[in-house]
Coordinates of C-alpha atoms in Angstrom, one line a residue:
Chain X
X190 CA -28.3 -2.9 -32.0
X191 CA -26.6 -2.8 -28.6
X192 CA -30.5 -2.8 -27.0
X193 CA -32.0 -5.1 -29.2
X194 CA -28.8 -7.7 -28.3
X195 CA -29.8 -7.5 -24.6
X196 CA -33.6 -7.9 -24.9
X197 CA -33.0 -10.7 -27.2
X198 CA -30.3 -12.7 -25.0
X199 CA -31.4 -12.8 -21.5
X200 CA -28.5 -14.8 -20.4
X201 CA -26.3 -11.7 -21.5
X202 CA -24.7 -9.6 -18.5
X203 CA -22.6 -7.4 -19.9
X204 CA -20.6 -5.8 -22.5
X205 CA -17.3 -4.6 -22.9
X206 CA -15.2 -2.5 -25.9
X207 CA -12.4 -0.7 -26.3
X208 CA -11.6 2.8 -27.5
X209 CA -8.6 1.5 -29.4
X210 CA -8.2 0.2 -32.8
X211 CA -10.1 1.4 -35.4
X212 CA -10.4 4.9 -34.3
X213 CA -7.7 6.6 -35.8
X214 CA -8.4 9.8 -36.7
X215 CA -10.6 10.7 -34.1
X216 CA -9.4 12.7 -30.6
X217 CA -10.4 11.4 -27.2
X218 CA -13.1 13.2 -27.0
X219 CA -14.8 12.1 -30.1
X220 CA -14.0 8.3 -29.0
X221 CA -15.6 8.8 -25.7
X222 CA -18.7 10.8 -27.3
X223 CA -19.4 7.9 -30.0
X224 CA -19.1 5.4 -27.5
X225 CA -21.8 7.1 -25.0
X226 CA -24.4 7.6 -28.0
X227 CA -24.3 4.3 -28.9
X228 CA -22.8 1.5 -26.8
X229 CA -23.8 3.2 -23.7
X230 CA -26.8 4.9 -24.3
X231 CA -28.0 1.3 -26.1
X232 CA -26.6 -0.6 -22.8
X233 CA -29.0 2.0 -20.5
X234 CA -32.1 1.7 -22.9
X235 CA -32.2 -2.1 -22.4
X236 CA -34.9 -3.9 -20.7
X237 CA -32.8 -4.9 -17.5
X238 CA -29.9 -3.7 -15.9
X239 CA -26.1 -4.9 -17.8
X240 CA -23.1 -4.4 -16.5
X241 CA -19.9 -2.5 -18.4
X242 CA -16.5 -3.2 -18.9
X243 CA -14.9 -0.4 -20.4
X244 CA -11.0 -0.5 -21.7
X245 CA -8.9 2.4 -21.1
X246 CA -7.8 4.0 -24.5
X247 CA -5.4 3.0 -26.1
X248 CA -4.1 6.0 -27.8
X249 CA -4.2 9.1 -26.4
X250 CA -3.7 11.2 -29.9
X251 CA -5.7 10.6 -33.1
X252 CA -3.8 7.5 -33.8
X253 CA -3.9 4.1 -33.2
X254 CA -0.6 4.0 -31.4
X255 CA 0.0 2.7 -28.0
X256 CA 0.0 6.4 -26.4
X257 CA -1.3 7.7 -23.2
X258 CA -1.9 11.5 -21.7
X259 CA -3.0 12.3 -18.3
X260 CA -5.6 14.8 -20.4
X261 CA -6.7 11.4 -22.1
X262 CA -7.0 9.6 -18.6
X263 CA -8.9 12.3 -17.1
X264 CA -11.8 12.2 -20.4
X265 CA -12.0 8.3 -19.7
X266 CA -12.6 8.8 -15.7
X267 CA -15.1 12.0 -16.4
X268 CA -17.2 10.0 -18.7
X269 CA -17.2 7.0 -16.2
X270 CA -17.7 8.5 -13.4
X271 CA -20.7 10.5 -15.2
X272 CA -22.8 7.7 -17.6
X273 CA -25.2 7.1 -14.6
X274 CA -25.1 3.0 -14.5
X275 CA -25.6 1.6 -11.1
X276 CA -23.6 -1.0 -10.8
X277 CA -20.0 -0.4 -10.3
X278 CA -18.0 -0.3 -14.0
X279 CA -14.8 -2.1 -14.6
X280 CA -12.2 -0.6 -16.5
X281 CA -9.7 -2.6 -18.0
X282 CA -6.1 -1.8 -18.9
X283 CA -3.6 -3.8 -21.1
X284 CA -0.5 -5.0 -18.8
X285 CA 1.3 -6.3 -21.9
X286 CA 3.5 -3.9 -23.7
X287 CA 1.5 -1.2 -24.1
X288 CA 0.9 0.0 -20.9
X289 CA 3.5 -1.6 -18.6
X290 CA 3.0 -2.2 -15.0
X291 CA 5.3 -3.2 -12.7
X292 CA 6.1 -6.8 -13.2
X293 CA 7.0 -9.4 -10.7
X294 CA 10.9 -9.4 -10.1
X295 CA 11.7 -13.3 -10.6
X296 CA 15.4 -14.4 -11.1
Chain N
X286 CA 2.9 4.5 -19.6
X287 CA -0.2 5.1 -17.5
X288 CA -0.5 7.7 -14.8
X289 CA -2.5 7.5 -11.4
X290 CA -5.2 9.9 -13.1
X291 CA -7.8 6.5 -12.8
X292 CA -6.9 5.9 -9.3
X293 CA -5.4 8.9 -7.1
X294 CA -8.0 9.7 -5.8
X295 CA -9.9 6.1 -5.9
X296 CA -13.2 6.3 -7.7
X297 CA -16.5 4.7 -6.3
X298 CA -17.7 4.6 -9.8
X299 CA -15.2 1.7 -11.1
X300 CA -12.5 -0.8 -10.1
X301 CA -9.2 -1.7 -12.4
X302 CA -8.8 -4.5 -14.1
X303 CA -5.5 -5.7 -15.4
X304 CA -5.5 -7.5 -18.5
X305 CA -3.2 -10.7 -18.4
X306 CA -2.8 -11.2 -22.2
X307 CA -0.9 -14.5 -23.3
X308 CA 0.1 -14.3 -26.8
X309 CA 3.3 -16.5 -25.7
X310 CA 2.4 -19.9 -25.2
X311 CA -0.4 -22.3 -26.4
X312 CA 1.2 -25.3 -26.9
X313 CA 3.1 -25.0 -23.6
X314 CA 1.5 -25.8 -20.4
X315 CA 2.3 -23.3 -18.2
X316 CA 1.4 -22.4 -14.5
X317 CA 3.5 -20.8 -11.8
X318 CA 1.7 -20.6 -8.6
X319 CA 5.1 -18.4 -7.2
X320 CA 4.5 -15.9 -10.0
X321 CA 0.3 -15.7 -9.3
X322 CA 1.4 -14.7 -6.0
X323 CA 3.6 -11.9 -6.2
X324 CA 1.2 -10.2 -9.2
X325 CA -1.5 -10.1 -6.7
X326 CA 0.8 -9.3 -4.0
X327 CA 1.7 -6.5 -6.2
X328 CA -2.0 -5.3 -7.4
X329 CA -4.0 -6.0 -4.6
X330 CA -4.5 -2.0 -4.1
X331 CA -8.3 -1.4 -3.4
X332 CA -9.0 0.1 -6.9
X333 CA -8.0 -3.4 -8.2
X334 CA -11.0 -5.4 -9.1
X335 CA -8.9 -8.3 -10.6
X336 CA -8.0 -9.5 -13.6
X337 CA -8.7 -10.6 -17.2
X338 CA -6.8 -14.0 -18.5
X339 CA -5.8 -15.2 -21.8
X340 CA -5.8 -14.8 -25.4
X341 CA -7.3 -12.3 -27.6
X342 CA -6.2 -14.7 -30.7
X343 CA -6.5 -18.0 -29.7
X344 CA -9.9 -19.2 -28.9
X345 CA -9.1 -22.8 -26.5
X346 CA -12.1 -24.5 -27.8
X347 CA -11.5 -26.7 -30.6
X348 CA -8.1 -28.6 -29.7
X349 CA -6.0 -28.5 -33.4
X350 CA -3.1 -28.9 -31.8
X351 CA -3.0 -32.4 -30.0
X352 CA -3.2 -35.5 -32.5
X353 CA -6.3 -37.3 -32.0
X354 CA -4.7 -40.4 -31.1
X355 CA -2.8 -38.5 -28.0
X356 CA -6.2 -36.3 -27.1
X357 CA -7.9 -37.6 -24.0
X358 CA -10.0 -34.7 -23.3
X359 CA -13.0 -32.6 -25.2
X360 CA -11.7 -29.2 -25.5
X361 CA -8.4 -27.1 -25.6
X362 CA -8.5 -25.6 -22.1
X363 CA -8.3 -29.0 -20.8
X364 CA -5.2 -29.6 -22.3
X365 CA -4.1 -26.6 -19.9
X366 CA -5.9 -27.5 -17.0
X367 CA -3.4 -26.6 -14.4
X368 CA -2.8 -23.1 -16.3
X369 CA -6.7 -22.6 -15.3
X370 CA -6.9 -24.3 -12.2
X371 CA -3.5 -22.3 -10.3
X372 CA -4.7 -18.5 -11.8
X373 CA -8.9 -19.3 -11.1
X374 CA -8.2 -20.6 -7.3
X375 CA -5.0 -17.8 -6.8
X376 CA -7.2 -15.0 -7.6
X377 CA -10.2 -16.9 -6.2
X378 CA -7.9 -17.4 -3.1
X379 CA -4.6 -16.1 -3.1
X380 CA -3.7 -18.2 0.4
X381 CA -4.6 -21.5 -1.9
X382 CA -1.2 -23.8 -0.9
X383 CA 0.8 -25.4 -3.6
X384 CA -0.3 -28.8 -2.0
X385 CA -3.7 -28.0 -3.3
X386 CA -2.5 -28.0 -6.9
X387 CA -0.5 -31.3 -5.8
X388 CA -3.1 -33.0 -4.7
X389 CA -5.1 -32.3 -8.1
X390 CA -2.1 -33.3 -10.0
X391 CA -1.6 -36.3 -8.0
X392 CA -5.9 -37.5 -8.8
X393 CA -5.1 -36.5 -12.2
X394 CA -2.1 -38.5 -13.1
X395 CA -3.1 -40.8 -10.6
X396 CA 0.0 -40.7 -8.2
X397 CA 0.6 -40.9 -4.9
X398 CA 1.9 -37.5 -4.2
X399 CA 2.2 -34.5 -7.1
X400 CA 4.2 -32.2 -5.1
X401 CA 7.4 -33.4 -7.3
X402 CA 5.9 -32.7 -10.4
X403 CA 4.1 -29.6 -9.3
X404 CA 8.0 -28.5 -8.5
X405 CA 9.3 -29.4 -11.9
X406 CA 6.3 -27.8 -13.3
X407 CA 7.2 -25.0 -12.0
X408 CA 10.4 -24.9 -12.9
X409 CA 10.1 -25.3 -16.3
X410 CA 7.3 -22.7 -16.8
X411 CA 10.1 -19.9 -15.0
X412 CA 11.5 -20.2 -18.5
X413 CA 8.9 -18.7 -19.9
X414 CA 9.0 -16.0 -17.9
X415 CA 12.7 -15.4 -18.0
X416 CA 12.3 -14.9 -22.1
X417 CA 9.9 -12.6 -21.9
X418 CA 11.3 -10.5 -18.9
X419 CA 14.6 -10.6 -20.7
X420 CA 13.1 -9.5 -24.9
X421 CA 10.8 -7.3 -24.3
X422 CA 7.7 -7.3 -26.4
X423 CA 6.4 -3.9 -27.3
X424 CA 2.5 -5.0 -28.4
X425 CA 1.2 -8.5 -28.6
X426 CA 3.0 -9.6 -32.1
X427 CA 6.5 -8.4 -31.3
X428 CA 7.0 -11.6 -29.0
X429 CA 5.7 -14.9 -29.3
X430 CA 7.9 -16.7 -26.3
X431 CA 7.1 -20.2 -27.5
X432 CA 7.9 -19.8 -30.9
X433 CA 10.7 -18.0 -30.2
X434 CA 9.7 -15.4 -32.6
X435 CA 8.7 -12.2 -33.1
X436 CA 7.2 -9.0 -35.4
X437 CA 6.1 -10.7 -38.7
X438 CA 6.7 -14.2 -37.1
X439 CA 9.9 -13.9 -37.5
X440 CA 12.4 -16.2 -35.6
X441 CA 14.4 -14.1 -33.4
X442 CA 18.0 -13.9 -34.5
X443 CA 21.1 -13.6 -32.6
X444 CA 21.4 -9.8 -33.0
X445 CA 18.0 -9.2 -32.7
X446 CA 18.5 -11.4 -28.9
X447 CA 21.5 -8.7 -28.5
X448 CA 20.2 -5.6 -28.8
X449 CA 16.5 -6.0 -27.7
X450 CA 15.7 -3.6 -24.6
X451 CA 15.0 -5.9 -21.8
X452 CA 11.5 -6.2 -20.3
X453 CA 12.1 -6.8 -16.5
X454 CA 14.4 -3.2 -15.7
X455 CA 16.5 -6.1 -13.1
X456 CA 17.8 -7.6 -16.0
X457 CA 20.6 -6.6 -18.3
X458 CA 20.8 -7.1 -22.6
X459 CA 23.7 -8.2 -24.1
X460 CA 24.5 -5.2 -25.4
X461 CA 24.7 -3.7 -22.3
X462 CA 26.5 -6.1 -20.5
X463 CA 28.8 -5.8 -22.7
X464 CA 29.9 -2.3 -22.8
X465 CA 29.2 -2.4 -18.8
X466 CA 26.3 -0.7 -18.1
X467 CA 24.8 -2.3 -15.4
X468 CA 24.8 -2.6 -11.7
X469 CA 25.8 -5.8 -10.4
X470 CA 24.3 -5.1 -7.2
X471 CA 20.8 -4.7 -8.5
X472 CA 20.6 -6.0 -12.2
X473 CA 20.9 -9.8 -12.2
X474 CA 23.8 -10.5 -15.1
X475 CA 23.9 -12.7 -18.1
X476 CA 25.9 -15.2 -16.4
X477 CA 23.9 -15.4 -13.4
X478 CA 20.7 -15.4 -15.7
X479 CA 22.2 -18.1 -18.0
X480 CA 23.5 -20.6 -14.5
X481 CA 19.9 -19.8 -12.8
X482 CA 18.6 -21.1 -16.4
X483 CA 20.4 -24.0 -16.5
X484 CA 20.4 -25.1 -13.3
X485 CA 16.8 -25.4 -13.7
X486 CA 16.0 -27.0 -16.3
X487 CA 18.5 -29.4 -15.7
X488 CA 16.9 -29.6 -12.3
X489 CA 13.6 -30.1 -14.1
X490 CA 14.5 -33.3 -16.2
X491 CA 15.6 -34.6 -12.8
X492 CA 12.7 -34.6 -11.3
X493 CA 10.9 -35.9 -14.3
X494 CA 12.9 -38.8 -14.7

């Protein structure tokens, strides 16, 4: 599906998902595998090069809850760092809530 | 609470992105070149590729929220042009001056100089930000600043305003002020947070009068 989307659209540059909702039940390493046999492998066995944006997880157990692990982190940067696209990748976190940064300190 | 696994050491494979969500406002026209500029001054590390802006929910296409007789543009995003144009030419260029966003102010509402309204613009869109520093919102439907509501939709009720942790760790809940745990030194109080408040709004309707 993910393949046939890009050779049918050329205008399309990229995709991005999330391992987030809708996995529950699943551990990070099962959410990171299922996303490289399909989205990824379909995004590599396109007709042109795409580019990825790829959310951090959002739950580090087999929930759906906003939970992260520095195990978790490290199974998201491994399978980055190892998918083989070219172009750089953008991962994408949540600022909002569920993974807090540090805000701006106004008055 | 994320760690520095994605970015210590930096990768050559990937750059952050930071998601700017708004679930808070889409009626509201907000934009706050000040507050642009310390988030960038903030997360301009080298792993930061930028960010990504606005709703999840709302899609600003169709505009269902202006009466026709008021609308005078095509689509919903032009109803929050300025919202656009100060966070597009910020990240674009961060050293873009406020008079830039005068001067489009000033073409659009045909004036001779914006730079008054871009002020009270500003100042009124700080209360946005004030809200949501001071209830803090845990996922994207536990705060909904314009509607002043929260899980459920649920207007937010005076205890509910009491007790709420506070987002921005420089602020104080009632709660807490209350039973004095807080540094005045550091943590900027009710009192000061209600006069700031005031003081600008009322500053606001000033300068739109």
């Amino acid at each position: 599906m993910v393949t046939r989307t890009f050779n049918e659209y050329e205008n399309l540059t990229g995709i991005d998902f999330t391992l987030g909702e809708r996995m529950g039940g699943m551990t990070s390493e099962e959410r990171r595998d299922w996303a490289d046999r399909t989205l990824i492998a379909g995004l590599k066995a396109a007709n042109r090069k795409a580019r990825l944006l790829y959310r951090a997880p959002l739950s580090a157990d087999k929930t759906s809850h906003r939970t992260t692990s520095v195990s978790t982190e490290k199974i998201a940067r491994e399978a980055i760092e190892t998918m083989g696209l070219d172009d750089p990748v953008w991962i994408e976190f949540n600022s909002i809530g569920r993974m807090p940064i540090h805000r701006p300190n106004f008055p | 609470m994320l760690t520095d696994t994605y970015w210590e050491p930096e990768s050559d494979k990937y750059k952050g992105v930071w998601t700017m969500r708004n679930e808070d406002f889409f009626v509201m026209r907000w934009a706050q070149p000040d507050f642009i500029h310390q988030f960038i001054h903030y997360n301009c590390q080298k792993y930061v590729g930028g960010c990504i802006l606005g709703s999840e929910t709302y899609i600003p296409a169709c505009d269902y929220i202006t009466k026709e007789e008021h609308r005078t543009w095509d689509y919903a995003f032009q109803r929050q042009e300025l919202f656009y144009k100060v966070w597009g030419n910020l990240l674009y260029n961060s050293n873009t001056p406020d008079s830039y966003f005068a001067r489009a102010l000033a073409d659009k509402f045909n004036l001779t100089d914006g730079t008054q309204l871009l002020d009270a613009w500003k100042l009124a869109s700080m209360n946005a930000n004030r809200f949501a520093s001071f209830f803090r919102g845990t996922w994207d439907a536990t705060i909904y600043t314009e509607g002043f509501t929260t899980d459920g939709g649920k207007f937010i009720n005076l205890n509910n305003f009491m007790v709420q942790p506070v987002l921005d760790s420089s602020y104080i809940n009632v709660s807490d002020f209350v039973a004095g745990n807080y540094n005045a030194d550091t943590q900027t109080t009710l009192l000061q947070l209600a006069e700031i408040t005031e003081k600008e709004s009322r500053k606001t309707l000033g300068l739109i009068r």
